[in-house]
Tab-separated table of C-alpha atoms in Angstrom:
chain	number	residue	atom	x	y	z
A	150	TYR	CA	21.146	35.998	82.084
A	151	ALA	CA	19.457	39.019	80.820
A	152	ALA	CA	20.600	42.166	82.576
A	153	VAL	CA	19.120	43.528	85.996
A	154	PRO	CA	16.959	45.848	85.692
A	155	PRO	CA	16.039	45.197	81.561
A	156	PRO	CA	17.919	47.266	79.241
A	157	SER	CA	15.759	50.265	77.706
A	158	LEU	CA	15.278	50.069	74.144
A	159	GLY	CA	16.981	52.218	73.071
A	160	SER	CA	20.271	50.386	74.535
A	161	ARG	CA	18.834	46.922	72.882
A	162	LEU	CA	18.939	49.000	69.106
A	163	GLY	CA	20.681	51.271	69.335
A	164	SER	CA	20.024	54.778	68.947
A	165	SER	CA	19.153	54.641	65.664
A	166	PRO	CA	15.362	54.918	64.844
A	167	VAL	CA	13.842	51.105	64.520
A	168	SER	CA	11.503	50.477	61.694
A	169	MET	CA	8.608	48.524	63.430
A	170	PRO	CA	7.811	48.750	67.262
A	171	LEU	CA	8.956	46.916	70.149
A	172	ARG	CA	6.042	44.355	71.068
A	173	ILE	CA	5.587	42.847	74.389
A	174	VAL	CA	3.795	39.785	74.396
A	175	PHE	CA	2.431	39.291	78.778
A	176	SER	CA	1.190	35.984	79.941
A	177	ASP	CA	-1.134	34.761	82.542
A	178	VAL	CA	-0.118	31.436	83.951
A	179	ASP	CA	-3.836	28.924	84.910
A	180	GLY	CA	-5.239	28.494	82.247
A	181	THR	CA	-3.044	30.631	79.520
A	182	ILE	CA	0.464	28.961	79.447
A	183	MET	CA	-0.782	26.243	81.392
A	184	HIS	CA	-3.557	24.026	82.201
A	185	LEU	CA	-4.707	21.206	84.000
A	186	PRO	CA	-3.012	18.458	82.955
A	187	SER	CA	-7.497	16.569	83.314
A	188	GLU	CA	-7.922	18.520	80.353
A	189	GLU	CA	-4.679	16.685	77.662
A	190	SER	CA	-4.993	14.208	76.148
A	191	ALA	CA	-1.793	11.810	75.996
A	192	PRO	CA	0.524	12.670	73.838
A	193	SER	CA	2.657	10.692	71.479
A	194	PRO	CA	6.357	10.851	71.085
A	195	GLN	CA	5.429	12.910	68.036
A	196	GLU	CA	3.419	15.453	69.387
A	197	GLY	CA	5.865	16.202	71.687
A	198	LYS	CA	6.701	16.338	76.047
A	199	ILE	CA	4.027	17.256	78.776
A	200	LEU	CA	5.677	18.778	82.031
A	201	ILE	CA	4.157	18.292	84.947
A	202	THR	CA	4.029	21.338	87.580
A	203	PRO	CA	4.131	20.105	91.447
A	204	PRO	CA	1.303	21.328	92.808
A	205	SER	CA	1.068	24.561	94.539
A	206	ALA	CA	-0.437	25.963	98.279
A	207	SER	CA	-3.339	25.590	96.883
A	208	GLY	CA	-3.260	21.942	95.432
A	209	ARG	CA	-3.664	23.359	91.937
A	210	VAL	CA	-1.109	21.244	89.116
A	211	GLY	CA	-0.051	22.545	86.277
A	212	ALA	CA	1.098	21.117	82.642
A	213	ILE	CA	3.228	23.131	79.942
A	214	SER	CA	3.967	21.300	76.494
A	215	ALA	CA	7.725	22.039	75.735
A	216	LYS	CA	6.346	23.688	72.501
A	217	SER	CA	5.012	26.252	74.051
A	218	ILE	CA	8.059	26.868	75.865
A	219	GLN	CA	10.356	26.590	72.037
A	220	GLN	CA	7.983	29.022	70.712
A	221	VAL	CA	8.051	31.543	73.134
A	222	ALA	CA	11.520	31.224	73.054
A	223	ALA	CA	11.280	32.266	69.064
A	224	LEU	CA	9.339	35.392	69.877
A	225	ARG	CA	12.024	36.200	72.231
A	226	GLY	CA	14.326	35.336	69.253
A	227	GLN	CA	13.033	37.758	67.381
A	228	GLY	CA	13.250	40.915	69.844
A	229	ILE	CA	9.769	40.495	71.376
A	230	ARG	CA	9.701	40.317	75.015
A	231	PHE	CA	8.222	37.993	76.866
A	232	VAL	CA	6.232	39.036	80.517
A	233	VAL	CA	4.425	36.704	82.805
A	234	ILE	CA	1.899	37.590	84.170
A	235	THR	CA	0.086	35.898	87.392
A	236	GLY	CA	-2.361	36.112	90.579
A	237	ALA	CA	-0.684	33.089	91.849
A	238	ARG	CA	1.683	33.557	94.941
A	239	LEU	CA	4.607	34.458	95.275
A	240	SER	CA	5.305	31.059	96.661
A	241	THR	CA	4.031	29.418	93.841
A	242	LEU	CA	5.669	31.632	90.831
A	243	LEU	CA	8.479	30.359	92.597
A	244	MET	CA	8.310	26.827	92.703
A	245	ARG	CA	6.956	26.888	89.248
A	246	LEU	CA	9.844	28.946	87.783
A	247	PRO	CA	11.417	25.322	86.318
A	248	TYR	CA	8.304	24.944	84.174
A	249	LEU	CA	7.648	28.528	82.994
A	250	PRO	CA	8.810	29.717	80.047
A	251	ALA	CA	12.415	31.606	79.687
A	252	SER	CA	11.497	35.327	80.427
A	253	ASP	CA	11.959	39.332	80.469
A	254	ALA	CA	9.806	39.430	84.092
A	255	PHE	CA	8.151	37.707	86.482
A	256	VAL	CA	5.285	39.631	87.744
A	257	CYS	CA	2.982	37.551	90.773
A	258	GLU	CA	-0.281	38.554	93.319
A	259	ASN	CA	-1.872	40.156	90.582
A	260	GLY	CA	1.304	43.131	90.160
A	261	GLY	CA	2.542	43.324	93.568
A	262	ARG	CA	5.791	41.743	92.654
A	263	ILE	CA	8.013	42.154	90.060
A	264	PHE	CA	11.343	39.735	89.513
A	265	TYR	CA	14.085	40.329	86.840
A	266	PRO	CA	16.124	36.576	85.223
A	267	GLY	CA	19.562	37.543	87.021
A	268	SER	CA	21.829	37.910	89.506
A	269	PRO	CA	24.708	39.629	91.055
A	270	LEU	CA	24.702	35.935	93.534
A	271	ALA	CA	25.820	32.560	90.984
A	272	THR	CA	22.620	31.059	92.582
A	273	ALA	CA	20.612	27.992	91.284
A	274	CYS	CA	18.210	30.581	89.520
A	275	PRO	CA	19.143	33.751	89.489
A	276	MET	CA	16.699	36.151	90.176
A	277	THR	CA	16.014	39.992	91.205
A	278	GLU	CA	13.407	42.344	92.542
A	279	ASP	CA	12.476	45.341	90.953
A	280	GLU	CA	12.580	47.216	94.355
A	281	GLN	CA	11.049	50.405	93.157
A	282	TRP	CA	8.196	48.734	92.397
A	283	ARG	CA	7.475	46.854	95.853
A	284	ALA	CA	8.352	49.702	97.731
A	285	LEU	CA	5.069	51.349	96.507
A	286	GLN	CA	3.052	49.188	96.882
A	287	GLU	CA	2.780	50.992	100.920
A	288	ALA	CA	-0.618	49.018	101.482
A	289	ALA	CA	0.874	45.662	101.728
A	290	GLY	CA	3.775	46.964	104.128
A	291	PRO	CA	7.184	46.657	104.037
A	292	VAL	CA	9.310	43.421	102.355
A	293	SER	CA	10.520	43.020	105.838
A	294	GLN	CA	7.429	41.258	106.645
A	295	ASP	CA	6.989	38.527	103.946
A	296	THR	CA	8.438	36.278	106.775
A	297	VAL	CA	5.834	37.502	109.685
A	298	PRO	CA	2.246	35.837	110.600
A	299	VAL	CA	-0.619	37.898	108.673
A	300	ALA	CA	-2.025	38.632	111.690
A	301	GLN	CA	1.081	40.803	113.461
A	302	ARG	CA	2.186	42.405	109.550
A	303	ALA	CA	1.663	46.138	109.323
A	304	GLY	CA	-0.340	47.977	106.302
A	305	LEU	CA	-4.069	48.218	105.239
A	306	LEU	CA	-4.044	44.421	103.261
A	307	TRP	CA	-3.371	43.209	106.377
A	308	GLN	CA	-6.492	45.091	108.535
A	309	TRP	CA	-8.796	44.292	105.641
A	310	HIS	CA	-7.893	40.403	106.185
A	311	GLY	CA	-8.222	40.788	110.089
A	312	GLN	CA	-11.764	42.579	109.402
A	313	LEU	CA	-12.717	39.801	107.315
A	314	SER	CA	-10.984	37.097	109.245
A	315	GLU	CA	-13.552	38.655	112.259
A	316	GLN	CA	-16.788	38.192	110.064
A	317	GLY	CA	-15.841	34.811	109.736
A	318	TRP	CA	-14.594	34.864	105.811
A	319	SER	CA	-12.690	31.818	104.274
A	320	LEU	CA	-9.276	33.842	103.509
A	321	ASP	CA	-6.497	32.322	102.169
A	322	SER	CA	-3.037	34.065	102.760
A	323	ASN	CA	-0.334	31.469	102.719
A	324	GLY	CA	1.937	32.057	100.222
A	325	TYR	CA	1.441	35.721	99.765
A	326	THR	CA	3.005	38.794	100.461
A	327	THR	CA	1.008	41.536	99.113
A	328	SER	CA	-2.054	39.930	98.168
A	329	PHE	CA	-4.595	37.480	99.231
A	330	ARG	CA	-8.413	35.338	98.600
A	331	CYS	CA	-11.493	35.271	99.579
A	332	HIS	CA	-13.686	32.261	99.215
A	333	ALA	CA	-17.466	31.814	99.011
A	334	LYS	CA	-16.895	28.664	101.883
A	335	LEU	CA	-18.135	28.651	105.249
A	336	GLY	CA	-21.809	29.369	104.787
A	337	LYS	CA	-21.064	32.632	102.666
A	338	THR	CA	-22.288	32.634	99.139
A	339	MET	CA	-20.571	33.797	95.684
A	340	GLU	CA	-23.271	36.592	96.338
A	341	ASP	CA	-22.039	36.790	99.764
A	342	LEU	CA	-18.718	37.849	97.892
A	343	HIS	CA	-19.904	40.233	95.158
A	344	THR	CA	-21.759	42.008	97.182
A	345	LEU	CA	-18.528	42.286	99.516
A	346	THR	CA	-17.091	44.373	97.004
A	347	ALA	CA	-18.827	47.257	97.847
A	348	ARG	CA	-17.223	47.566	100.944
A	349	VAL	CA	-13.519	47.542	99.729
A	350	PRO	CA	-11.644	50.000	101.590
A	351	LEU	CA	-9.969	53.131	99.951
A	352	GLY	CA	-6.627	52.325	98.467
A	353	LEU	CA	-6.946	48.222	97.667
A	354	SER	CA	-8.385	46.961	94.991
A	355	TYR	CA	-9.700	43.571	94.027
A	356	SER	CA	-10.639	41.137	90.992
A	357	PHE	CA	-12.556	37.560	90.600
A	358	ASN	CA	-9.789	34.691	89.756
A	359	LEU	CA	-10.259	30.912	90.155
A	360	GLY	CA	-13.729	31.589	91.625
A	361	GLY	CA	-11.881	33.338	94.628
A	362	LEU	CA	-11.964	37.124	95.132
A	363	ASP	CA	-8.165	39.048	95.547
A	364	PHE	CA	-7.596	42.100	96.865
A	365	TYR	CA	-4.287	43.846	96.828
A	366	PRO	CA	-2.883	47.643	97.294
A	367	SER	CA	-4.688	49.516	94.828
A	368	SER	CA	-0.854	50.682	93.551
A	369	SER	CA	-0.461	46.842	92.448
A	370	GLY	CA	-2.807	45.198	89.683
A	371	LYS	CA	-2.132	43.841	86.365
A	372	VAL	CA	-2.476	46.558	83.847
A	373	GLU	CA	-0.708	48.804	86.583
A	374	ALA	CA	2.426	45.882	86.421
A	375	ALA	CA	1.782	45.840	82.810
A	376	GLN	CA	1.881	49.348	82.424
A	377	TYR	CA	5.145	50.199	84.420
A	378	LEU	CA	6.885	47.284	82.305
A	379	MET	CA	5.654	49.295	79.228
A	380	GLN	CA	7.407	52.124	80.068
A	381	ARG	CA	10.857	50.349	81.335
A	382	MET	CA	10.748	48.233	78.009
A	383	GLY	CA	10.067	51.175	75.562
A	384	ALA	CA	6.858	49.516	74.417
A	385	THR	CA	3.068	51.411	74.037
A	386	ALA	CA	-0.107	49.923	74.839
A	387	LEU	CA	-1.087	49.713	71.499
A	388	ASP	CA	2.176	47.437	70.684
A	389	CYS	CA	1.246	44.648	73.453
A	390	ALA	CA	-0.224	41.371	73.156
A	391	PHE	CA	-1.592	39.816	75.997
A	392	MET	CA	-2.887	35.829	76.654
A	393	MET	CA	-5.509	35.561	79.496
A	394	ASP	CA	-8.324	33.529	80.202
A	395	ASP	CA	-9.680	35.138	83.233
A	396	ASP	CA	-11.571	38.587	85.033
A	397	ASN	CA	-8.588	39.510	86.629
A	398	ASP	CA	-6.675	39.674	83.064
A	399	LEU	CA	-9.689	42.182	81.558
A	400	ALA	CA	-8.597	45.512	82.635
A	401	LEU	CA	-5.079	44.964	80.825
A	402	ALA	CA	-6.915	43.157	78.051
A	403	ALA	CA	-8.787	46.427	76.785
A	404	VAL	CA	-5.530	48.526	76.680
A	405	VAL	CA	-3.914	46.153	74.791
A	406	GLY	CA	-3.180	46.024	70.894
A	407	LYS	CA	-4.826	42.340	70.801
A	408	ALA	CA	-6.267	39.659	73.806
A	409	PHE	CA	-5.034	35.706	73.050
A	410	LEU	CA	-7.563	33.440	75.269
A	411	PRO	CA	-6.345	30.066	75.052
A	412	THR	CA	-9.397	28.957	77.401
A	413	ILE	CA	-12.784	31.538	79.004
A	414	SER	CA	-12.831	31.150	82.875
A	415	SER	CA	-15.219	33.799	83.763
A	416	GLU	CA	-18.676	34.964	82.602
A	417	SER	CA	-17.451	38.337	82.595
A	418	VAL	CA	-14.589	37.816	80.153
A	419	ARG	CA	-17.609	36.307	77.730
A	420	THR	CA	-19.383	39.589	78.231
A	421	ALA	CA	-15.881	41.272	77.062
A	422	ILE	CA	-15.505	39.467	74.013
A	423	ALA	CA	-19.354	39.787	73.033
A	424	LEU	CA	-18.680	43.903	73.361
A	425	ARG	CA	-15.304	43.946	71.171
A	426	PRO	CA	-15.185	40.777	69.606
A	427	GLU	CA	-12.403	41.793	67.155
A	428	HIS	CA	-10.005	43.046	69.846
A	429	PHE	CA	-10.473	38.894	71.125
A	430	VAL	CA	-8.824	35.963	69.481
A	431	LEU	CA	-10.375	32.301	70.705
A	432	ALA	CA	-8.277	29.241	70.530
A	433	SER	CA	-10.017	26.112	69.071
A	434	LYS	CA	-8.160	24.107	70.875
A	435	GLN	CA	-8.258	23.277	74.526
A	436	GLY	CA	-5.502	22.687	77.151
A	437	THR	CA	-1.870	23.185	76.212
A	438	GLU	CA	-2.866	23.195	72.398
A	439	ALA	CA	-4.750	25.941	72.452
A	440	THR	CA	-1.950	27.377	74.479
A	441	GLU	CA	0.245	26.681	71.391
A	442	GLU	CA	-2.489	27.646	69.041
A	443	MET	CA	-2.170	30.864	70.425
A	444	LEU	CA	1.087	31.338	70.525
A	445	GLU	CA	1.033	31.037	66.705
A	446	ALA	CA	-1.409	33.546	66.176
A	447	VAL	CA	0.751	36.398	68.982
A	448	SER	CA	3.595	35.123	66.761
A	449	THR	CA	1.064	36.120	63.053
A	450	TRP	CA	-0.226	39.403	64.656
A	451	SER	CA	3.027	40.697	65.435
A	452	SER	CA	4.747	39.860	62.075
């Protein structure tokens, strides 16, 4: 397992100047490195194996190909870092670890939690959290309250959760620790959901993901977590690629060198592509084959 925390660029490559920049590939999960099984055509033995995850807390099931996992391993073998960065809740990330490619960091809950492979303890799945980063998420309260019922949690995020609950919003906080999701249900419409964004308290941020509205600390967010990891890993944003698909990916996509899309999951992403078509690479296939296509495109771009 990799050392924890990640070694600096100098310790990996020595003190001599490097001939090419270190690159990081950031990748979302749902709609990017994983897909719904319904998007798959039945593979033949020659085409490889498809791994299917158990249902998440929301009932979502993911499919990922063995080839995708091998492609990520090949990228890392070239000295390119690979970071999983997702809006998924902590419990979903932990459940999916046996199916995700080996990576240099795992980020969940829209940037609220960062974990690295490896642990001083000989656990079955060694992982160590970046405690310094978690401590910055003050609006979510301390990590010690992860097991406390949401209604009893301290922090601006959970105060906002309580207000929305009183107003009759459909909220999903099951398994979340630094984020929660709001749905257009119980008589609320998508227009109501968009209007709600104008009332978000100072200190909290939001983004749309999988048809819901995610709330999290302003100190969090995918782009903030990614920039933190870039600094730790000795990379600049332009040296990085991002595999993405949805609205909550756009802020990070805007700052990296190139964005790669196995799928497009929101109209806001289509708008961003239309405004800056040269910055985005779109897959011609679907499902796990689209992921394989984009990983190959990333490999070509990085060489």
